[in-house]
mmCIF file of C-alpha atoms in Angstrom:
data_model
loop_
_atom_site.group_PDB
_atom_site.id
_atom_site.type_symbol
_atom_site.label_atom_id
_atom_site.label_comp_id
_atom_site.label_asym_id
_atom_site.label_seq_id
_atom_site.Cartn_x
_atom_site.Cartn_y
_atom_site.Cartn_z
ATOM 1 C CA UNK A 70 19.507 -12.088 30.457
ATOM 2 C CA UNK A 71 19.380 -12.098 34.348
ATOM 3 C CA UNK A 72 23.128 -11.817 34.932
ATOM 4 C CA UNK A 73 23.959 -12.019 38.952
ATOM 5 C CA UNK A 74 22.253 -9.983 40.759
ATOM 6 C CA UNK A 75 19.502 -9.615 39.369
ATOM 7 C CA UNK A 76 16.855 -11.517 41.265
ATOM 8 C CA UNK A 77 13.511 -10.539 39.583
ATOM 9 C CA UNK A 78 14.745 -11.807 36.317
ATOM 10 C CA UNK A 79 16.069 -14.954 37.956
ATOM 11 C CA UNK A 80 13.173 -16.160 39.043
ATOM 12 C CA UNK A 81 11.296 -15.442 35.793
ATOM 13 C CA UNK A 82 13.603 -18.211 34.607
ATOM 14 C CA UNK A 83 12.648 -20.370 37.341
ATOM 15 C CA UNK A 84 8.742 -19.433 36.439
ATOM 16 C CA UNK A 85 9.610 -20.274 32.783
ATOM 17 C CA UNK A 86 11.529 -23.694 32.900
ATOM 18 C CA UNK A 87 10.393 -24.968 36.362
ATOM 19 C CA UNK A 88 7.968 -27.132 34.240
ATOM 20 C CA UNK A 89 10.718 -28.459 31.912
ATOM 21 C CA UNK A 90 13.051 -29.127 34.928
ATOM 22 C CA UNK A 91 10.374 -30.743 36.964
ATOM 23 C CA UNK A 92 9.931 -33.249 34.068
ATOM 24 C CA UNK A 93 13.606 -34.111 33.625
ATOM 25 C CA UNK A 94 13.925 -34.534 37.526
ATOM 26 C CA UNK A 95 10.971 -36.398 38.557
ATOM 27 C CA UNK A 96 10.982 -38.521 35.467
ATOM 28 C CA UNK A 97 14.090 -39.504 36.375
ATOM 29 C CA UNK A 98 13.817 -39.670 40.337
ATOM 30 C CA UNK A 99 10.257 -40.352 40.797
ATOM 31 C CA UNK A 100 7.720 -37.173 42.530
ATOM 32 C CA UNK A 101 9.240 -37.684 45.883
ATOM 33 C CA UNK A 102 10.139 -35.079 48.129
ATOM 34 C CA UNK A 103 14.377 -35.293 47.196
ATOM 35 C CA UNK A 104 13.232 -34.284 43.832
ATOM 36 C CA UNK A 105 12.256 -31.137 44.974
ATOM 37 C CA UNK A 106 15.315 -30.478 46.178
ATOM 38 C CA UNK A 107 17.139 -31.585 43.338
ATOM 39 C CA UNK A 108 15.438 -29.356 41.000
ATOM 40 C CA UNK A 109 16.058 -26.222 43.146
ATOM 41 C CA UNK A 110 19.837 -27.070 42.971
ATOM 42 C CA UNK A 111 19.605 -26.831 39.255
ATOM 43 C CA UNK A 112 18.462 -23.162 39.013
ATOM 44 C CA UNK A 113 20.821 -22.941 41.949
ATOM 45 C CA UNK A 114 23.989 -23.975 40.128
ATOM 46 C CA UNK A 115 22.431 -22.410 36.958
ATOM 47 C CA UNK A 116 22.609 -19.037 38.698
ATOM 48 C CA UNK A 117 26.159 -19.393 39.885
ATOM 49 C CA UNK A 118 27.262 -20.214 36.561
ATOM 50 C CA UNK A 119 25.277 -17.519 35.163
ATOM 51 C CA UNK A 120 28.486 -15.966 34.085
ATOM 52 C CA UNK A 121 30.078 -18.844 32.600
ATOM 53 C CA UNK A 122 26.942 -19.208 30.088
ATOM 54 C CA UNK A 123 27.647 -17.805 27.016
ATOM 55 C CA UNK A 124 24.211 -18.565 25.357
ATOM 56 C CA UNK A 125 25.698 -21.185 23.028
ATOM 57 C CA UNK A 126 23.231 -24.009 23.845
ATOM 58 C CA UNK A 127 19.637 -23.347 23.753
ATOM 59 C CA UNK A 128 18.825 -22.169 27.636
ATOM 60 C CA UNK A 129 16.423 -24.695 28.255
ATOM 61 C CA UNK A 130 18.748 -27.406 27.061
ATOM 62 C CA UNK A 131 21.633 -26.062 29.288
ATOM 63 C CA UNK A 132 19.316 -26.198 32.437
ATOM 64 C CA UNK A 133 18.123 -30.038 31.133
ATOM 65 C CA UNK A 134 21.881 -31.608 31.167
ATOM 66 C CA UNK A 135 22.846 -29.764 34.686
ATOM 67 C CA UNK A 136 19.023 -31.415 35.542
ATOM 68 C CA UNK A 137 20.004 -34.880 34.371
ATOM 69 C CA UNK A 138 23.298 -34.726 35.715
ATOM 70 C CA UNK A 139 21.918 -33.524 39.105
ATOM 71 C CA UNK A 140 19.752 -36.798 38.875
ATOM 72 C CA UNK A 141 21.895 -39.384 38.515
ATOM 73 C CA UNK A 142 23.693 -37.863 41.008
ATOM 74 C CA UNK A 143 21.146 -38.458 43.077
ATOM 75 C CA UNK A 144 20.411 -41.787 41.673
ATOM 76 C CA UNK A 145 24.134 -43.059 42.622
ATOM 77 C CA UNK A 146 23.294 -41.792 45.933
ATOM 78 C CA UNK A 147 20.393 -42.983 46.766
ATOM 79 C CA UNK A 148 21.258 -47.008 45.359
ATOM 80 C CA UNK A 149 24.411 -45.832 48.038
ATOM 81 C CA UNK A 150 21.958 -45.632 50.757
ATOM 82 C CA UNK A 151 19.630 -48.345 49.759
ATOM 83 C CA UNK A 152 22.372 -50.763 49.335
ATOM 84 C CA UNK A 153 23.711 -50.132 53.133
ATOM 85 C CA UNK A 154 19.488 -50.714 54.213
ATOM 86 C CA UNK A 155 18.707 -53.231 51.220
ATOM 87 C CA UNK A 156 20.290 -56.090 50.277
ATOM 88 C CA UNK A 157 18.517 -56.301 46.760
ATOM 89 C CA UNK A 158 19.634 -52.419 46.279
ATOM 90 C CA UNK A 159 16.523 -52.305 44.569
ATOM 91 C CA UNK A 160 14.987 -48.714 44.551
ATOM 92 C CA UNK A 161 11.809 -48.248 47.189
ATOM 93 C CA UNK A 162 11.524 -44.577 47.075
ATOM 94 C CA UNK A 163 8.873 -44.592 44.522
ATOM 95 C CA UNK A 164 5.657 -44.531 45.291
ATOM 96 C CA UNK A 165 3.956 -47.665 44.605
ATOM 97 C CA UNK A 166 0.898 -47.893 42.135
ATOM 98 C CA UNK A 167 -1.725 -50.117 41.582
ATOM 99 C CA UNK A 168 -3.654 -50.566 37.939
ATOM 100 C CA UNK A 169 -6.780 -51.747 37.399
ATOM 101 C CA UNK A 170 -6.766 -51.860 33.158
ATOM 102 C CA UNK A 171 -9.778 -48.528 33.249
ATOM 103 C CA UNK A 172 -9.522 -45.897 31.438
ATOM 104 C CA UNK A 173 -6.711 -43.577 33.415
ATOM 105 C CA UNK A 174 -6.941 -39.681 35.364
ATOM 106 C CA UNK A 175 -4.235 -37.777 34.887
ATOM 107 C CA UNK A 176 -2.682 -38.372 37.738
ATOM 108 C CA UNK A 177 -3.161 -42.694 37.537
ATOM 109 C CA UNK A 178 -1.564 -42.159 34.112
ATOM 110 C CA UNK A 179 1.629 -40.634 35.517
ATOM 111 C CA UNK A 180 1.833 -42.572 38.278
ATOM 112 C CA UNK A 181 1.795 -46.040 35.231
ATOM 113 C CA UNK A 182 4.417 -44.186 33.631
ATOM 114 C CA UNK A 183 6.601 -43.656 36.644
ATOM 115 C CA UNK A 184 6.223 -47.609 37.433
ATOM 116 C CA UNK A 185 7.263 -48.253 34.144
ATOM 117 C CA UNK A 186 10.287 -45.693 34.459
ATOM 118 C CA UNK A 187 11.256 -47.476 37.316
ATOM 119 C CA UNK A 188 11.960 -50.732 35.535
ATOM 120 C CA UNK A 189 14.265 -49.085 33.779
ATOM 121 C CA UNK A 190 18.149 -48.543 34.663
ATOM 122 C CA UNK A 191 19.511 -44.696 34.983
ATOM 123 C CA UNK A 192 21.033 -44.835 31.623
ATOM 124 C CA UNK A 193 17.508 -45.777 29.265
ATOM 125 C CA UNK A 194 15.365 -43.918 31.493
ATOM 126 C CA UNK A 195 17.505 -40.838 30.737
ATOM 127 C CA UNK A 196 17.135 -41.355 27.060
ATOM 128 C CA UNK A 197 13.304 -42.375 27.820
ATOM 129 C CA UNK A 198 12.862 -38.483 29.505
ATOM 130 C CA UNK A 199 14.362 -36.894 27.340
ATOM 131 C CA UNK A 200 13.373 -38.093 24.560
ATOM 132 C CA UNK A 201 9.452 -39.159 25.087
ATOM 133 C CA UNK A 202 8.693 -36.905 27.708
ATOM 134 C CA UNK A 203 10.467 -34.232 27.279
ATOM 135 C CA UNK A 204 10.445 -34.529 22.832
ATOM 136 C CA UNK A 205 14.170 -33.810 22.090
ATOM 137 C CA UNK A 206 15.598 -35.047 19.346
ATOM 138 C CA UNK A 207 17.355 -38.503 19.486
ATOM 139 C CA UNK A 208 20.657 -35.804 18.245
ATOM 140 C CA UNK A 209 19.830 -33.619 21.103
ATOM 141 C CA UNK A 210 19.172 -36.081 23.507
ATOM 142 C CA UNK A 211 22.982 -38.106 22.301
ATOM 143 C CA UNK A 212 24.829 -34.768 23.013
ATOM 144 C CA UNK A 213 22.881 -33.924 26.388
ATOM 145 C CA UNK A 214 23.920 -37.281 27.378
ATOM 146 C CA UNK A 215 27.317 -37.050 25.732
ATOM 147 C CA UNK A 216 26.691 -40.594 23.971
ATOM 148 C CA UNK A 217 26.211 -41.829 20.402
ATOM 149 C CA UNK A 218 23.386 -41.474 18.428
ATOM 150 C CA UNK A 219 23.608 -45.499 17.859
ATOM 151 C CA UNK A 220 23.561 -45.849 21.384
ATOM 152 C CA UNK A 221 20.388 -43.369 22.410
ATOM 153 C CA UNK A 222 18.399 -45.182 19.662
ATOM 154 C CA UNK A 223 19.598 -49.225 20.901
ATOM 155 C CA UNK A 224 18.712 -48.083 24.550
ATOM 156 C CA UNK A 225 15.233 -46.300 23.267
ATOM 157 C CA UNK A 226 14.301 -49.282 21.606
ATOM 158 C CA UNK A 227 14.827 -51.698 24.094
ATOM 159 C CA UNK A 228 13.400 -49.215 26.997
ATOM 160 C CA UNK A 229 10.647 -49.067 25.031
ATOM 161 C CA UNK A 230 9.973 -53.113 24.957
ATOM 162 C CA UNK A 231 10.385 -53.503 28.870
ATOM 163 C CA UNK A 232 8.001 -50.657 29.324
ATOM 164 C CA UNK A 233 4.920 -51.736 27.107
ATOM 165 C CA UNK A 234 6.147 -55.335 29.206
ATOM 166 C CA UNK A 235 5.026 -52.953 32.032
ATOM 167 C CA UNK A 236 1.895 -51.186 30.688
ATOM 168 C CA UNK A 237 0.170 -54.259 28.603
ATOM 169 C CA UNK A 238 -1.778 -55.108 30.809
ATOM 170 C CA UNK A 239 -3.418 -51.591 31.477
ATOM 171 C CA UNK A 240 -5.898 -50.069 28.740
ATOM 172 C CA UNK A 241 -3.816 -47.084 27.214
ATOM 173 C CA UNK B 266 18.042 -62.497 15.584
ATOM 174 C CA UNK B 267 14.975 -64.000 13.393
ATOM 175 C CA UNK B 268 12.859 -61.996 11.250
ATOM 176 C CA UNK B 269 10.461 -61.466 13.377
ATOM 177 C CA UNK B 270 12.620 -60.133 16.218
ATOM 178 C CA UNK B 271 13.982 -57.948 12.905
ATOM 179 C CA UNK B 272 10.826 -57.017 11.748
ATOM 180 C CA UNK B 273 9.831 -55.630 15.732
ATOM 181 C CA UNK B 274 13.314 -53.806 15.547
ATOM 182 C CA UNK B 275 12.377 -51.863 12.381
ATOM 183 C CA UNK B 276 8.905 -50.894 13.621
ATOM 184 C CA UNK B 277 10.663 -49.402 17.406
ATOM 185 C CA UNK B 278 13.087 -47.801 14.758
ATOM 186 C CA UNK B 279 10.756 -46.287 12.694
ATOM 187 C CA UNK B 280 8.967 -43.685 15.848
ATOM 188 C CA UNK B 281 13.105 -42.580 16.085
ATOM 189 C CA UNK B 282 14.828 -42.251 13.033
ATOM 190 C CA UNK B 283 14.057 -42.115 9.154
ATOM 191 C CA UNK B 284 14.305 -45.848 7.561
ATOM 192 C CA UNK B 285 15.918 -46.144 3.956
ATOM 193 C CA UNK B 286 13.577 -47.410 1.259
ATOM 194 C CA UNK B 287 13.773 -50.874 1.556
ATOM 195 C CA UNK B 288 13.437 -50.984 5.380
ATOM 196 C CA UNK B 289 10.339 -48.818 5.149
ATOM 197 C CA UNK B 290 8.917 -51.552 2.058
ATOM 198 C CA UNK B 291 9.944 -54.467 4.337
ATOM 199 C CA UNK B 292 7.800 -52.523 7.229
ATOM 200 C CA UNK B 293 5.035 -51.626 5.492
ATOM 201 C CA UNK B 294 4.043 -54.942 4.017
ATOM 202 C CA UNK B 295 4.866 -56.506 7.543
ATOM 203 C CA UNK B 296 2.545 -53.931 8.997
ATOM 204 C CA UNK B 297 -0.432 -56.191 6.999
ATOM 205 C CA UNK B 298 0.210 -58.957 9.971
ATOM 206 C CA UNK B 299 -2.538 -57.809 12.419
ATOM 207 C CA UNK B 300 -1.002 -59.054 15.813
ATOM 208 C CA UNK B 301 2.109 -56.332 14.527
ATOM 209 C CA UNK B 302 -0.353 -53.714 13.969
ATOM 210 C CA UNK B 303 -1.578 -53.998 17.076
ATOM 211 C CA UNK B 304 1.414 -53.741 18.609
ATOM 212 C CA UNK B 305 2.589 -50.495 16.572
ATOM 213 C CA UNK B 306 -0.974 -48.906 18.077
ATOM 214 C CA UNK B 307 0.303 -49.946 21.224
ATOM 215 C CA UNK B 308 3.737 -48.324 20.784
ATOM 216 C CA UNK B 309 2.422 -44.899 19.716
ATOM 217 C CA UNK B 310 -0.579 -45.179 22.885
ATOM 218 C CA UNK B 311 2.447 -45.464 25.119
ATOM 219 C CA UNK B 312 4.611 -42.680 23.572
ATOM 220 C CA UNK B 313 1.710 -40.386 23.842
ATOM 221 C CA UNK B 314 0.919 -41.292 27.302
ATOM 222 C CA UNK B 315 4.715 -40.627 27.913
ATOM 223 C CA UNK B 316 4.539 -37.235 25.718
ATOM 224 C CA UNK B 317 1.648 -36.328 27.456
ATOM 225 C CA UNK B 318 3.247 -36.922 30.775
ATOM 226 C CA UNK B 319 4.232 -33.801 33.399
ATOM 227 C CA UNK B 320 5.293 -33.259 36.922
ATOM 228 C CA UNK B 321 5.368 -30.042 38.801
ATOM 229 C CA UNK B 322 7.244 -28.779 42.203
ATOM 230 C CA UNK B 323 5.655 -28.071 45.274
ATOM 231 C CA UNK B 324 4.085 -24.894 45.553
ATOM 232 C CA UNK B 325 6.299 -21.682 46.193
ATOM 233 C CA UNK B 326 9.187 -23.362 44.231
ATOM 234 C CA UNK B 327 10.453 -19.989 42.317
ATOM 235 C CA UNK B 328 10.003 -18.828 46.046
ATOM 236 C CA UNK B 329 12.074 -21.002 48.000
ATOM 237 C CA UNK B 330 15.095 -21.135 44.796
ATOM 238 C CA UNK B 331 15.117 -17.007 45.623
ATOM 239 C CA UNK B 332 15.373 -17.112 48.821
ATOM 240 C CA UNK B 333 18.037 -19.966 48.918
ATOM 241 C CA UNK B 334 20.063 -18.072 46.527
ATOM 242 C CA UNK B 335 19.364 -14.940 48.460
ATOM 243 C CA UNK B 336 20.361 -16.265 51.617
ATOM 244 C CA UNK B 337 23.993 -17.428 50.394
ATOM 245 C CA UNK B 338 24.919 -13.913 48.775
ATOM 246 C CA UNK B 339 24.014 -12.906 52.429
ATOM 247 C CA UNK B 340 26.133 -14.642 54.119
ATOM 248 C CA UNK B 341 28.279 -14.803 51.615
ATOM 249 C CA UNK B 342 30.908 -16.739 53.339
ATOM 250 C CA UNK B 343 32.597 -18.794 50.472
ATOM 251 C CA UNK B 344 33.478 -21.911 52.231
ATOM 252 C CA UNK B 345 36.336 -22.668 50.640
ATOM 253 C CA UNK B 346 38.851 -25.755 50.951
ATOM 254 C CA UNK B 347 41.978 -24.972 52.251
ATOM 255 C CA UNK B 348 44.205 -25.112 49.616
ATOM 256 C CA UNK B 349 41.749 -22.923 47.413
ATOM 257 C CA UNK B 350 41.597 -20.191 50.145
ATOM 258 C CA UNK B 351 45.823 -20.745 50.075
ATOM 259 C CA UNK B 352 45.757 -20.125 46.625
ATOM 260 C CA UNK B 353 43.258 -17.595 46.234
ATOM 261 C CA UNK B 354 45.746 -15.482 49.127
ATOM 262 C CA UNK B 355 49.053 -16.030 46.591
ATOM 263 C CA UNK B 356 47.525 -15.581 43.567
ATOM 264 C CA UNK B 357 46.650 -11.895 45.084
ATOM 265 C CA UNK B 358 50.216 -11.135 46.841
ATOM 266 C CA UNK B 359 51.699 -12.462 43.658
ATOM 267 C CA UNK B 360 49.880 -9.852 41.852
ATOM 268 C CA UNK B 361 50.371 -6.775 44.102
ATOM 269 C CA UNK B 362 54.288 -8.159 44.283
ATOM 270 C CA UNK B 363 54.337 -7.650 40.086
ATOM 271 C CA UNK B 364 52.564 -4.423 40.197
ATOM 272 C CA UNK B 365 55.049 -2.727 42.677
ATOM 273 C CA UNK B 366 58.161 -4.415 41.028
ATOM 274 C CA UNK B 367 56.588 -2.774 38.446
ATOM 275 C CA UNK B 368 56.158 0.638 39.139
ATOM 276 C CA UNK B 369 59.605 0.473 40.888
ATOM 277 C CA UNK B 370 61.074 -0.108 37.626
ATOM 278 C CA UNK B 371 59.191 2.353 35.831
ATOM 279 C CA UNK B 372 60.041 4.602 38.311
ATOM 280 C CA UNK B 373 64.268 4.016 38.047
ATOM 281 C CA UNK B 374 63.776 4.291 34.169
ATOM 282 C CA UNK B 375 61.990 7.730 34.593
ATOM 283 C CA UNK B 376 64.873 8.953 37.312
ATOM 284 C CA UNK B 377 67.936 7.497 35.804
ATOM 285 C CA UNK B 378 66.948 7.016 31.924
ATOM 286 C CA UNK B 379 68.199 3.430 32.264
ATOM 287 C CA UNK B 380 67.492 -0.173 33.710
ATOM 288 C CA UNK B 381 70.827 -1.790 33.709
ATOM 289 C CA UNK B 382 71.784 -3.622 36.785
ATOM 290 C CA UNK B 383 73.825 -0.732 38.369
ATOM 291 C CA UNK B 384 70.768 1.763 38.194
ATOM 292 C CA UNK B 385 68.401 -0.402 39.595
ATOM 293 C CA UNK B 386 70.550 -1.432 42.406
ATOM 294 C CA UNK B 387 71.923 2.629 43.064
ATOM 295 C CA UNK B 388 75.715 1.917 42.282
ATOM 296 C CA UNK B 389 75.911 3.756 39.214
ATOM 297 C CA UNK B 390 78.162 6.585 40.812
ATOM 298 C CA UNK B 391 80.129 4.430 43.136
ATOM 299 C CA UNK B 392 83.761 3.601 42.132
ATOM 300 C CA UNK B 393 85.000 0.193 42.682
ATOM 301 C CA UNK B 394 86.627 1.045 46.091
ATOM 302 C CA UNK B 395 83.299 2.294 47.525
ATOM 303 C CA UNK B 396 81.828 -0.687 45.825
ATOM 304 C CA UNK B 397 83.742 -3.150 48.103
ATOM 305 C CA UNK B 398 83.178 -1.178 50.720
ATOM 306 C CA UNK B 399 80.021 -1.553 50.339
ATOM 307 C CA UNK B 400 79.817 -4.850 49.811
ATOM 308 C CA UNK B 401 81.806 -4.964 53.124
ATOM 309 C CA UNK B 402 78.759 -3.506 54.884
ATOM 310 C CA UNK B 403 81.208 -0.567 55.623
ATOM 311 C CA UNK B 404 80.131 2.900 55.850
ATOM 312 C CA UNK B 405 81.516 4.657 53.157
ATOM 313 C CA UNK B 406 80.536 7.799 54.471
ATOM 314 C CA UNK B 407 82.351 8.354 57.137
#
């Protein structure tokens, strides 16, 4: 375990669950510069509670709930910001996409998944990365969130309705 | 809710959770309705796009985390509020204050084989003349 310190080590954590956070932050936020940001804050804060973690969650899903929790923070302040510019308080920061219904690169495809992520509020797009993207458990993804099972499943059902609203019209 | 709005609900529920016998019988001979079959292919398309879905940082990521992190211990000027900082003072006086109270009471009991009030404040050998004396900021010495 890279206890403080120990900086080589460190940063094979960083090389081994950049990935995994990068999911968790830009699913939530959208791939916009901030998200960068956010995600080096959460090996950041990870490191500085190095010696607080006592190895009783799974590292990776330690590193996911200081990821999501990072995001909404981010969330609250950027519908803070937008709200003083925009009226609506409707988020802008993600890029905008256009689909044509043809078979999709990889990058179209995430780009029609973070349109339909952005139709959704914080609280089912959490359970949506978490659970679709990022394949935890509907358990895991209740206690990362620190809600109830009932409630991940009502939210990922009706997240998933407004999103294939979103996607119908493109050939998946 | 009507049963078709029911029926939708128990395929979405399916992908998530395991259904008991009779909601898996009700889905599976609903599943026969082609316009709902369609729409099941449709949910699992989209939860594999999703699944299959990944983002990466900007180059130099591990990089720039090291170097942040490096750069604080550096500097390592904890900016701390002012009450913490207050705090963080006392709780170290109050500490060093214990340990020498301490040791200056270990150090009576070693000398004079006793704590009671009269050894730890030197009067043990004083009579109760001297004592008032004493108290009278007198010098009994003289």
């Amino acid at each position: 375990m890279a206890r403080k310190g120990d900086h080589r080590a460190f940063a094979g954590i960083v090389e081994r669950y950049k990935g995994m956070v990068a999911n968790v932050v830009k699913g939530m936020l959208g791939d916009v510069p901030e998200a960068d940001d956010v995600g080096q804050e959460v090996f950041i804060r990870f490191y500085h509670s190095l010696e607080r973690f006592r190895g009783e969650s799974a590292l990776g899903t330690y590193l996911t709930r200081i990821a999501i929790n990072l995001s909404l923070n981010a969330l609250k302040r950027r519908k803070r910001t937008l709200s003083l510019h925009n009226e609506d308080g409707e988020e802008q920061r993600w890029p905008e996409v256009s689909d044509e219904g043809r078979p999709m690169e990889r990058r179209e495809a995430r780009e029609l998944v973070e349109k339909a992520l952005r139709q959704l509020d914080e609280g089912y797009r959490a359970v949506v990365v978490l659970r679709l993207i990022e394949g935890y458990s509907t358990k895991e993804t209740a206690e990362i969130l620190g809600i109830p099972l009932g409630t991940v499943l009502s939210r990922l059902a009706r997240a998933q309705k407004k999103m294939k609203e979103t996607l119908s019209d493109t050939k998946l | 809710m009507n049963a078709k709005e029911k029926i939708r609900n128990l395929l979405y529920a399916s992908f998530d959770r395991e259904l008991d016998e009779d909601e898996r019988r009700i889905l599976e001979k609903a599943l026969q309705d082609p316009e709902l079959r369609a729409e099941a292919d449709e949910l699992k398309n989209m939860r594999r796009l999703l699944a299959d879905t990944s983002w990466e940082f900007g180059e130099d990521f591990t990089a720039r985390v090291t170097q942040r992190i490096a750069q604080e211990e550096k500097g390592k000027v904890v900016e701390m509020e002012p009450e913490r900082q207050f705090l963080s003072v006392f709780r170290k006086m109050a500490i060093a204050g214990v340990a020498a109270v301490f040791l200056l009471l270990l150090s009576i009991y070693f000398t004079s084989g006793s704590l009671s009030k009269e050894t730890i404040f030197g009067t043990e050998n004083f009579s109760e003349d001297e004592l008032v004396s004493y108290l009278l900021y007198e010098d009994f010495n003289e």
